[in-house]
Short mmCIF file of C-alpha atoms and ligand atoms in Angstrom, two decimals:
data_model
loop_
_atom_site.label_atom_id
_atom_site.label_comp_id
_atom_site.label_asym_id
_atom_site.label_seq_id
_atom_site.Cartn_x
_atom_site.Cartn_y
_atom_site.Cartn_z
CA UNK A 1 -8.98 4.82 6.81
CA UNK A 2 -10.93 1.93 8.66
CA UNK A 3 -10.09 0.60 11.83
CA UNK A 4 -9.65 -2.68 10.00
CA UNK A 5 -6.63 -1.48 7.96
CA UNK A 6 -4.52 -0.52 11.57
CA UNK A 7 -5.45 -3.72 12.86
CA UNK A 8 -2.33 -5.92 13.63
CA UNK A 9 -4.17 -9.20 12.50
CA UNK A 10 -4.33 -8.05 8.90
CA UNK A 11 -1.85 -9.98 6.45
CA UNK A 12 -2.36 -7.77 4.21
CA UNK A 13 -3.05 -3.90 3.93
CA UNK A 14 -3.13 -2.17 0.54
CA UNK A 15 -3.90 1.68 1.66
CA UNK A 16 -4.95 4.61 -0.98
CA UNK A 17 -3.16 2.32 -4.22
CA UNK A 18 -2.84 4.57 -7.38
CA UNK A 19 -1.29 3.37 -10.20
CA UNK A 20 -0.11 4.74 -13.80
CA UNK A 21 0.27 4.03 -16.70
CA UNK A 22 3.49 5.42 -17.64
CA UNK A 23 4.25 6.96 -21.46
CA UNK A 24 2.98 9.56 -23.68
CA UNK A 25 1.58 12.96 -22.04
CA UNK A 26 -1.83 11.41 -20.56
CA UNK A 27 -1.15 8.85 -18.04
CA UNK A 28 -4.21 7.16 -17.47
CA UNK A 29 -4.91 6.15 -13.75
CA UNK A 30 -5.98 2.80 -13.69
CA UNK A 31 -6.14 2.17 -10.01
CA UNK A 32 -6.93 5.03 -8.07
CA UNK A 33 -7.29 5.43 -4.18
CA UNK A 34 -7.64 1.82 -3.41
CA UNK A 35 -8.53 1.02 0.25
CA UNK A 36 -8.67 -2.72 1.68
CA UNK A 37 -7.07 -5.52 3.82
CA UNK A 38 -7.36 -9.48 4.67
CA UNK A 39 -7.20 -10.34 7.78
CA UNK A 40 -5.22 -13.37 8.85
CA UNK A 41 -6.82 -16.36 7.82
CA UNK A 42 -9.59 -14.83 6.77
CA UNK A 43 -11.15 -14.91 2.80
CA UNK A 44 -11.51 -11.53 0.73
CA UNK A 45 -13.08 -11.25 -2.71
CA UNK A 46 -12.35 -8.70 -5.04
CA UNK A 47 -15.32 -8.46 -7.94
CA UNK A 48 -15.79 -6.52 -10.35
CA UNK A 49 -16.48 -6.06 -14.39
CA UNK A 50 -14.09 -6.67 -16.56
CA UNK A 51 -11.40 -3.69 -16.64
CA UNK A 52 -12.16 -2.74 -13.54
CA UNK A 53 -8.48 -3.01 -11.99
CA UNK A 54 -8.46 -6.31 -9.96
CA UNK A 55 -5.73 -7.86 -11.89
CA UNK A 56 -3.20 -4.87 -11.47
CA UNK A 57 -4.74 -4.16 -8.11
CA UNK A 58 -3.37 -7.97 -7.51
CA UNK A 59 -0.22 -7.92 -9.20
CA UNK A 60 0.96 -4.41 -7.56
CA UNK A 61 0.70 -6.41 -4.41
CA UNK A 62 2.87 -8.94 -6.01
CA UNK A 63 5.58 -6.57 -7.45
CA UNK A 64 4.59 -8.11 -10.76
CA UNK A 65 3.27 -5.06 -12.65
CA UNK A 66 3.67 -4.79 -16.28
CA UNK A 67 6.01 -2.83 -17.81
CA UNK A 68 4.69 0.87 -17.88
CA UNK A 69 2.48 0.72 -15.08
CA UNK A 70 3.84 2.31 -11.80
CA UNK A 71 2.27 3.06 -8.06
CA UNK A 72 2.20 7.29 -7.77
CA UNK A 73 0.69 6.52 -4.35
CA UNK A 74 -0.59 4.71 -1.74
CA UNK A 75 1.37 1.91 0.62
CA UNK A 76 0.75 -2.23 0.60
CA UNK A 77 2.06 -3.81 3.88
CA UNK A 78 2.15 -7.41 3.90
CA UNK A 79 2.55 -7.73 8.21
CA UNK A 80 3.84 -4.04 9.00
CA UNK A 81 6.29 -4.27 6.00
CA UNK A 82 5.95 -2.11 2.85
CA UNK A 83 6.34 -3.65 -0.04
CA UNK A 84 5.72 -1.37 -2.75
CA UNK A 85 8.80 -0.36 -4.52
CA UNK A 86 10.90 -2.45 -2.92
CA UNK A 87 13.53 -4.32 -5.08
CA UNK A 88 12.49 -7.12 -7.37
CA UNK A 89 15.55 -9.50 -5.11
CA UNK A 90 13.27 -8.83 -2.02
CA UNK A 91 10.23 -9.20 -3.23
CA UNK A 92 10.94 -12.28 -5.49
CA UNK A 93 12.09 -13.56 -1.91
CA UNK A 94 8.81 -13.04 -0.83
CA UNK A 95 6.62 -14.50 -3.73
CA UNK A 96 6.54 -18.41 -3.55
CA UNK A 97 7.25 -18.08 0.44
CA UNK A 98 5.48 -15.83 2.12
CA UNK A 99 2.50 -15.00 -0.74
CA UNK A 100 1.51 -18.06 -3.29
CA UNK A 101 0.04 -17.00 -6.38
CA UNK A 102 -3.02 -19.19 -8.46
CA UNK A 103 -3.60 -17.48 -12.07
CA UNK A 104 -6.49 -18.50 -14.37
CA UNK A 105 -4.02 -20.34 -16.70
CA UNK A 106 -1.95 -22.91 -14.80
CA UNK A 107 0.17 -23.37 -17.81
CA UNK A 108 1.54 -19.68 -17.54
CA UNK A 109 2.69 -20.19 -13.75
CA UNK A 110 4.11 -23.96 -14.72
CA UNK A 111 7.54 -24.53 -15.96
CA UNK A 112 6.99 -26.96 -19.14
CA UNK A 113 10.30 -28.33 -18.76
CA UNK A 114 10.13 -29.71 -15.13
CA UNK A 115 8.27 -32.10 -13.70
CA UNK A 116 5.46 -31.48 -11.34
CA UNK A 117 7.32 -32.89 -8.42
CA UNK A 118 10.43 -31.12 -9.03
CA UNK A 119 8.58 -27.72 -8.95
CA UNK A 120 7.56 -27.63 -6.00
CA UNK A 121 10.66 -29.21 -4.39
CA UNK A 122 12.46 -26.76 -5.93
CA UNK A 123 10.58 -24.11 -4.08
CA UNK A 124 11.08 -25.77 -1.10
CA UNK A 125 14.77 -26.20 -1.19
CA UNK A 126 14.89 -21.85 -2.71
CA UNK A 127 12.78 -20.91 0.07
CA UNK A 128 13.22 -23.10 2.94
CA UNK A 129 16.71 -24.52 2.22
CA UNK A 130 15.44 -27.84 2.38
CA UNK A 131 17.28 -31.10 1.17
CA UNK A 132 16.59 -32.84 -1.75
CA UNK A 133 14.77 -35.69 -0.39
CA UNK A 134 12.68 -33.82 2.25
CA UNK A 135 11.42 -31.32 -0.11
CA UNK A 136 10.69 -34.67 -2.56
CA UNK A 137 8.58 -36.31 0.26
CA UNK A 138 6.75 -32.78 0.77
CA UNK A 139 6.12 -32.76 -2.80
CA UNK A 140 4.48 -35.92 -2.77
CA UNK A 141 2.25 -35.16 0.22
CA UNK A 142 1.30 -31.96 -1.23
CA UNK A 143 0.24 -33.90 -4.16
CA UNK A 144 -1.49 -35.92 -1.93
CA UNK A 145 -3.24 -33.02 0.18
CA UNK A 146 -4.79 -31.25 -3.22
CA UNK A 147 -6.25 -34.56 -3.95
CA UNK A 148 -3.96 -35.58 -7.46
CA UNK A 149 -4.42 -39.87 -7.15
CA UNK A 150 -1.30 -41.70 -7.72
CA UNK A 151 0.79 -38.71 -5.90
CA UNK A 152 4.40 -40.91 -5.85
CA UNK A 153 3.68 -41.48 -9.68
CA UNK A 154 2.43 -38.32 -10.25
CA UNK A 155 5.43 -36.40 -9.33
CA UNK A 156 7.38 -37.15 -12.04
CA UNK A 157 4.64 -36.09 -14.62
CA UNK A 158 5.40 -32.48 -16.92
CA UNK A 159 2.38 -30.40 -16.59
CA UNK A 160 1.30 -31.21 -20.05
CA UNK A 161 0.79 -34.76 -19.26
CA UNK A 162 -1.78 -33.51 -16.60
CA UNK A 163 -5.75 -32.31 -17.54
CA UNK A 164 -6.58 -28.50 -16.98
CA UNK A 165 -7.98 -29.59 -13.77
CA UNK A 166 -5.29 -31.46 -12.32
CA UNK A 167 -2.75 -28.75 -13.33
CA UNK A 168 -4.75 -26.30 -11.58
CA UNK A 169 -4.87 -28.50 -8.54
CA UNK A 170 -0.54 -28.88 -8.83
CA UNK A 171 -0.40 -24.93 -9.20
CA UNK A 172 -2.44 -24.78 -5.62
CA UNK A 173 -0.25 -27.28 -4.29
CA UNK A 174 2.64 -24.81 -5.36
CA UNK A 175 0.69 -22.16 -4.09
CA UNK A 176 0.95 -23.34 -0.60
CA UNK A 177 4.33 -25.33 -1.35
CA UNK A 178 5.94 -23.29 1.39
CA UNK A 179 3.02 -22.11 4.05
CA UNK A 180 2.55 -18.65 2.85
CA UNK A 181 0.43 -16.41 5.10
CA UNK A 182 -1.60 -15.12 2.30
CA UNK A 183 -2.46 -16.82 -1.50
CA UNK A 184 -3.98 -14.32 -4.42
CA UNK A 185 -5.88 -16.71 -6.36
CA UNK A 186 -7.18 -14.35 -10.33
CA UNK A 187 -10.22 -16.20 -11.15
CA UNK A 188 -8.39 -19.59 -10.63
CA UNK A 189 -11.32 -21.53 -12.07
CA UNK A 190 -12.90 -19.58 -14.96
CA UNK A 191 -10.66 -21.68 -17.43
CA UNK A 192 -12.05 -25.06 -16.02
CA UNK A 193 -15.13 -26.66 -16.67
CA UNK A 194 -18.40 -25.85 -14.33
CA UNK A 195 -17.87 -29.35 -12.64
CA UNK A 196 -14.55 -29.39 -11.83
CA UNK A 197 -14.41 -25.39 -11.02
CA UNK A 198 -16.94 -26.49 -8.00
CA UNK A 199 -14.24 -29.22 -7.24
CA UNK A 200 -11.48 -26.71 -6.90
CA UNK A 201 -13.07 -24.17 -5.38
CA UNK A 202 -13.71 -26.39 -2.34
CA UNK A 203 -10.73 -27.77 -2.61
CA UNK A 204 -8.94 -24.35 -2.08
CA UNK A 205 -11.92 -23.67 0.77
CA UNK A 206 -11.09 -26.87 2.55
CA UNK A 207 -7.01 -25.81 2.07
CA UNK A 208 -7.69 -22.47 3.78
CA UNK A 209 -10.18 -23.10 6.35
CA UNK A 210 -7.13 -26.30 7.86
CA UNK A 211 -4.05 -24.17 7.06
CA UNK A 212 -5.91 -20.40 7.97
CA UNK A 213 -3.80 -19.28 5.17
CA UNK A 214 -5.53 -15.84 4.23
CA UNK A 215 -6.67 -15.59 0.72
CA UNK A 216 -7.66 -12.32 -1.72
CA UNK A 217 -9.78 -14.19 -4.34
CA UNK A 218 -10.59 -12.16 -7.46
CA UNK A 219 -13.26 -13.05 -9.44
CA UNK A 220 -15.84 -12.40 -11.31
CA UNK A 221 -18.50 -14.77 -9.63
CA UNK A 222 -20.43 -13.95 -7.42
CA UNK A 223 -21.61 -17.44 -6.43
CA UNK A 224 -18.01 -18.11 -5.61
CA UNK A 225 -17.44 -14.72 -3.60
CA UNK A 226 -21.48 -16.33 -1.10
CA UNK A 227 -19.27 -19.84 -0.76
CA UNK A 228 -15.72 -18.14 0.16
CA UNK A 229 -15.21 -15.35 1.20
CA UNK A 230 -16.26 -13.28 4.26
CA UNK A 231 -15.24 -9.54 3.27
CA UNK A 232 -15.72 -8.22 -0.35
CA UNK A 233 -14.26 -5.33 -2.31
CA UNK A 234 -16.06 -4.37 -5.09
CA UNK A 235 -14.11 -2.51 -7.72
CA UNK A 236 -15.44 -0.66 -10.69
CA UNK A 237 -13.33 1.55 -12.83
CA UNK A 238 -10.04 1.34 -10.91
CA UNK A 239 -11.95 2.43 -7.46
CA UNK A 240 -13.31 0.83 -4.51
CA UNK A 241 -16.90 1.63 -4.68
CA UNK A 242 -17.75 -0.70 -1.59
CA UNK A 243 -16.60 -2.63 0.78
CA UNK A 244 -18.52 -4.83 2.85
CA UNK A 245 -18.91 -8.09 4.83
CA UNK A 246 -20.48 -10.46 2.44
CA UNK A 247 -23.29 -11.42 4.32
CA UNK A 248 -24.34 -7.55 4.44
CA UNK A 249 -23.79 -7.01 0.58
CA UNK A 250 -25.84 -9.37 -0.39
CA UNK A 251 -28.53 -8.69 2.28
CA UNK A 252 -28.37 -5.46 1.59
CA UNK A 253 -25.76 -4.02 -1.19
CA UNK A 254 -25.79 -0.29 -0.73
CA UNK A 255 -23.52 1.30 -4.28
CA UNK A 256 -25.63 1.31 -7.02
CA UNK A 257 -23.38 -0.64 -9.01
CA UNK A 258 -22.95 -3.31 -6.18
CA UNK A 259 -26.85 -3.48 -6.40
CA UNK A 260 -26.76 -3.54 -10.50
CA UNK A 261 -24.26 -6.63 -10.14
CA UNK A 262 -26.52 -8.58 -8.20
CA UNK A 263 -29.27 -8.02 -9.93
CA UNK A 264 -27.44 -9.24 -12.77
CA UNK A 265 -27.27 -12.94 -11.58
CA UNK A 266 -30.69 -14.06 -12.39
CA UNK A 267 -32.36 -16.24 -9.28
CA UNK A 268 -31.55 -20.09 -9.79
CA UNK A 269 -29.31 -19.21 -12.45
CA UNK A 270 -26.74 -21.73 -13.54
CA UNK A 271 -23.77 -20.83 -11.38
CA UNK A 272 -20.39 -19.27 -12.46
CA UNK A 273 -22.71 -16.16 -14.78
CA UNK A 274 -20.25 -13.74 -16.05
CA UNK A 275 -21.46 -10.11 -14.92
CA UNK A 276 -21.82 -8.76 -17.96
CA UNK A 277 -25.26 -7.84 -18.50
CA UNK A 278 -25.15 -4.42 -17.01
CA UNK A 279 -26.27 -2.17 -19.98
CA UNK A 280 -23.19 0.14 -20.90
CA UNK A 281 -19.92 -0.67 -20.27
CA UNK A 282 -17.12 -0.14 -18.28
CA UNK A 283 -15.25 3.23 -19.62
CA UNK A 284 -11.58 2.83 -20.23
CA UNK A 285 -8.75 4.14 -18.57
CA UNK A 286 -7.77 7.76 -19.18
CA UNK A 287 -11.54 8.21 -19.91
CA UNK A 288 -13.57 8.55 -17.20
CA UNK A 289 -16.34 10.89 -16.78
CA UNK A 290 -15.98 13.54 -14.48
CA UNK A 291 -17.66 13.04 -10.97
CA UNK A 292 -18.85 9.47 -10.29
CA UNK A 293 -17.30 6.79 -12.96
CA UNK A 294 -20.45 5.27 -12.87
CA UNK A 295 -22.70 7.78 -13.31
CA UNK A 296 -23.70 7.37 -16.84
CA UNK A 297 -24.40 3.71 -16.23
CA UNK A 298 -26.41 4.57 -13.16
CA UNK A 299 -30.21 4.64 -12.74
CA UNK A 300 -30.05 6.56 -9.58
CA UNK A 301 -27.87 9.42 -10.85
CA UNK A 302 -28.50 13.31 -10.45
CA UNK A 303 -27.08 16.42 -11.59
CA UNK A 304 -24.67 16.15 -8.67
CA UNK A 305 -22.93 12.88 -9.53
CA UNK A 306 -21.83 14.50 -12.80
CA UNK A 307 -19.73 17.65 -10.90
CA UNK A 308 -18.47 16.17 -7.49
CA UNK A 309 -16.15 12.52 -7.48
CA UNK A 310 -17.63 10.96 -4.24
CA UNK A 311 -14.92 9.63 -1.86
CA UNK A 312 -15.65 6.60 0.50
CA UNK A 313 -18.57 7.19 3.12
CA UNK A 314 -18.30 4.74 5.91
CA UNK A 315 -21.30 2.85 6.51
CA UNK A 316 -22.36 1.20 9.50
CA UNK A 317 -22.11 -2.25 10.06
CA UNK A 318 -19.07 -4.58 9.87
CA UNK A 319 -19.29 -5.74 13.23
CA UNK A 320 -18.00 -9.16 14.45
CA UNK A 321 -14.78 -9.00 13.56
CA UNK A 322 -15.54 -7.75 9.47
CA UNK A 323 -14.42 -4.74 7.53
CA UNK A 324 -16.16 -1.46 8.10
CA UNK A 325 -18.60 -1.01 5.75
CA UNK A 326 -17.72 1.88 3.18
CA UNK A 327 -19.43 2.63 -0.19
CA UNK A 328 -18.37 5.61 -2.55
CA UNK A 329 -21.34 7.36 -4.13
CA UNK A 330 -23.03 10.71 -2.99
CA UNK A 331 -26.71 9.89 -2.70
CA UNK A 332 -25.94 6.80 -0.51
CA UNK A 333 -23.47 9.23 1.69
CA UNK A 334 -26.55 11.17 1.95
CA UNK A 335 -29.17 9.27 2.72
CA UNK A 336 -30.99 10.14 -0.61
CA UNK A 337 -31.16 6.78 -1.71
CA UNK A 338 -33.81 4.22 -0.36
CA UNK A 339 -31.98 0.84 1.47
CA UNK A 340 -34.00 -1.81 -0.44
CA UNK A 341 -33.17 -6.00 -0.85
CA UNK A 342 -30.68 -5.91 -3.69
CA UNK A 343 -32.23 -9.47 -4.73
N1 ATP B 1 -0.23 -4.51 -19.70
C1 ATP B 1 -1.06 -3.46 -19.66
N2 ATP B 1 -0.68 -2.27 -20.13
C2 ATP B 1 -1.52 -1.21 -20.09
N3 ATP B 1 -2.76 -1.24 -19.58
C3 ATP B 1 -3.20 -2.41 -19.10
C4 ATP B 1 -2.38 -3.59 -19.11
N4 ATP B 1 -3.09 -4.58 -18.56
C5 ATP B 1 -4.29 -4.06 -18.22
N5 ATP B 1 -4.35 -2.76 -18.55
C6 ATP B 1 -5.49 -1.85 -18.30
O1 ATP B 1 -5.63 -1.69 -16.91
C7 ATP B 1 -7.00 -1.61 -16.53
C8 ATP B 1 -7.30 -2.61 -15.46
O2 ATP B 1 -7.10 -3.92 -16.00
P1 ATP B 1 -7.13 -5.24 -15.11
O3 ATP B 1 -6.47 -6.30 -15.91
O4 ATP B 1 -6.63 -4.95 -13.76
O5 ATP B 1 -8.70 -5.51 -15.05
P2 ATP B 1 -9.48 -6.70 -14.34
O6 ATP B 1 -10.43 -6.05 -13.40
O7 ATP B 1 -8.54 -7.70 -13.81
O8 ATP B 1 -10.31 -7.31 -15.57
P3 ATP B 1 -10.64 -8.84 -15.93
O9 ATP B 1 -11.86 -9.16 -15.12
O10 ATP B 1 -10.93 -8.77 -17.39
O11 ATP B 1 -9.47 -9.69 -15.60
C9 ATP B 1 -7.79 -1.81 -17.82
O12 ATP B 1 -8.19 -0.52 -18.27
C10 ATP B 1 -6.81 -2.44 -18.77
O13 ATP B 1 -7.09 -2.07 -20.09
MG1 MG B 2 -8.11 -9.67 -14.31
#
């Protein structure tokens, strides 16, 4: 598709992803088509209302889909090897080494019955075959590096002994336990409070910009994608309706729903909005209008949005080492619709 996506420096390649949901004689698409990669050590966002596919977009990379839900199409290459459909023995080879993971609730990716220290050693000593005592000693300067005081003491604390912030700041150190080439980090601060969500976030900045670990960061915050990330993917309805460098998308946001996000996070607002003050909402699954998804949420639509589904037009742009620019609606393919400052 781009240029970008045959490029050998990208960790990570996820190329025309469709995915069902199984059961029943509908089976609603909830991902459909999707298009996008992260280059190595390089930061991607993926935004998008709620619904929109990021999660399962994420965890089909992951081979952690939920029951039910199955790829019909599309490849994801982490390097230049395919990983959908591979077994679950490969792939949970994979996950921990060569891909961390950071959810949005630390307490769902920690084991309550372990101490912090011996979870990560543990992955370690899976993954790396290390010895009990080196992978102890890495623990503690992991600890260390994602800025938990008291590390040596620390290790031998259970998660729930630890505050929501700390625990998130153990699950990064996990995360990067074993020096993955990529992390997927789903909204890893919207449980935390506004202070200490600025606290991780530059934590994890600081983490990738030593290690160049790549990261795909989804989110719904747009003040996080500005600090972060260099490339974004904005989702809506289980497609890619643009892609772009983020310095270009928020200069100049070409999708109309790219542009209606924006606009959605008032000027000197507090930080961290949630995007939710689009009027409408996003439809569901198995129930998407024909032509353009979304159309009926759309100020700039026209007859012809309702009868043809618009496929990605590449934009120009995305020079410097970015993405290509692409955006998927009709009027922007054609010219029809007037570049203006989306804020
Ligand atoms: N376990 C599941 N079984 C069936 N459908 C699901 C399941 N989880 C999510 N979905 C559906 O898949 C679609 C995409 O959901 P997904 O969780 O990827 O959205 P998201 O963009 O991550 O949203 P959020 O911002 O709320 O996390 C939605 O229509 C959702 O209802
Ligand atoms: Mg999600």
């Amino acid at each position: 598709m781009s240029e970008r996506l045959e490029d050998a420096r990208n960790v990570l390649s996820v190329e025309g992803l469709t995915l069902d949901l199984a059961g029943g004689h509908a089976q609603p698409r909830l991902v459909d088509d999707v298009t996008f990669a992260v280059p190595a050590g390089g930061a991607v966002a993926l935004i998008g209302e709620s619904g929109c596919g990021k999660t399962m977009t994420a965890m089909a990379v992951l081979g952690l889909l939920p029951a039910g839900i199955r790829p019909v199409a599309g490849s994801v290459r982490l390097g230049d090897r395919e990983l959908l459909n591979r077994p679950e023995r490969e792939l949970a080879g994979i996950r921990g080494r060569e891909i961390g993971t950071i959810f949005q609730e630390p307490m769902s990716s920690l084991d309550p019955t372990m101490t912090v220290g011996d979870q990560i050693a543990e992955s370690r000593r899976l993954h790396l075959g290390e010895r009990r005592g080196t992978a102890r000693s890495r623990a503690r300067e992991l600890l260390d590096r994602v800025g938990i005081p008291d590390a040596a003491r620390r290790l031998r604390a259970y998660p729930h002994e630890l505050s929501g912030g700390m625990q998130q700041r153990v699950m990064i150190a996990a995360a990067i336990s074993c020096d993955p080439r990529l992390v997927i980090a789903d909204e890893p601060t919207t449980a935390l409070d506004v202070t200490i969500q600025a606290e991780i976030l530059g934590l994890l900045r600081d983490l990738q910009r030593d290690s160049g670990v790549a990261v795909l960061l989804v989110t719904h915050d747009l003040g996080v994608v500005a600090d972060f990330c260099e490339d974004v993917v904005v989702m809506y309805a289980g497609h890619v309706v643009e892609r772009s460098p983020v310095t270009d998308l928020f200069a100049s946001a070409r999708h109309p729903y790219t542009r209606a996000l924006l606009r959605s996070v008032p000027a000197g607002r507090a930080p961290r909005t949630p995007l939710d003050v689009i009027p409408g909402r996003v439809p569901s699954a198995g129930d998407f209008p024909a032509g353009c998804r979304f159309r009926p949420r759309c100020e700039y639509a026209v007859d012809a949005c309702a009868r043809t589904e618009p496929v990605e037009a590449r934009l120009d742009g995305g020079t410097g080492g970015h993405a290509a620019r692409g955006t998927r609606c009709l009027r922007v393919a054609a010219g029809e619709i007037e570049l203006q400052e989306a804020r």
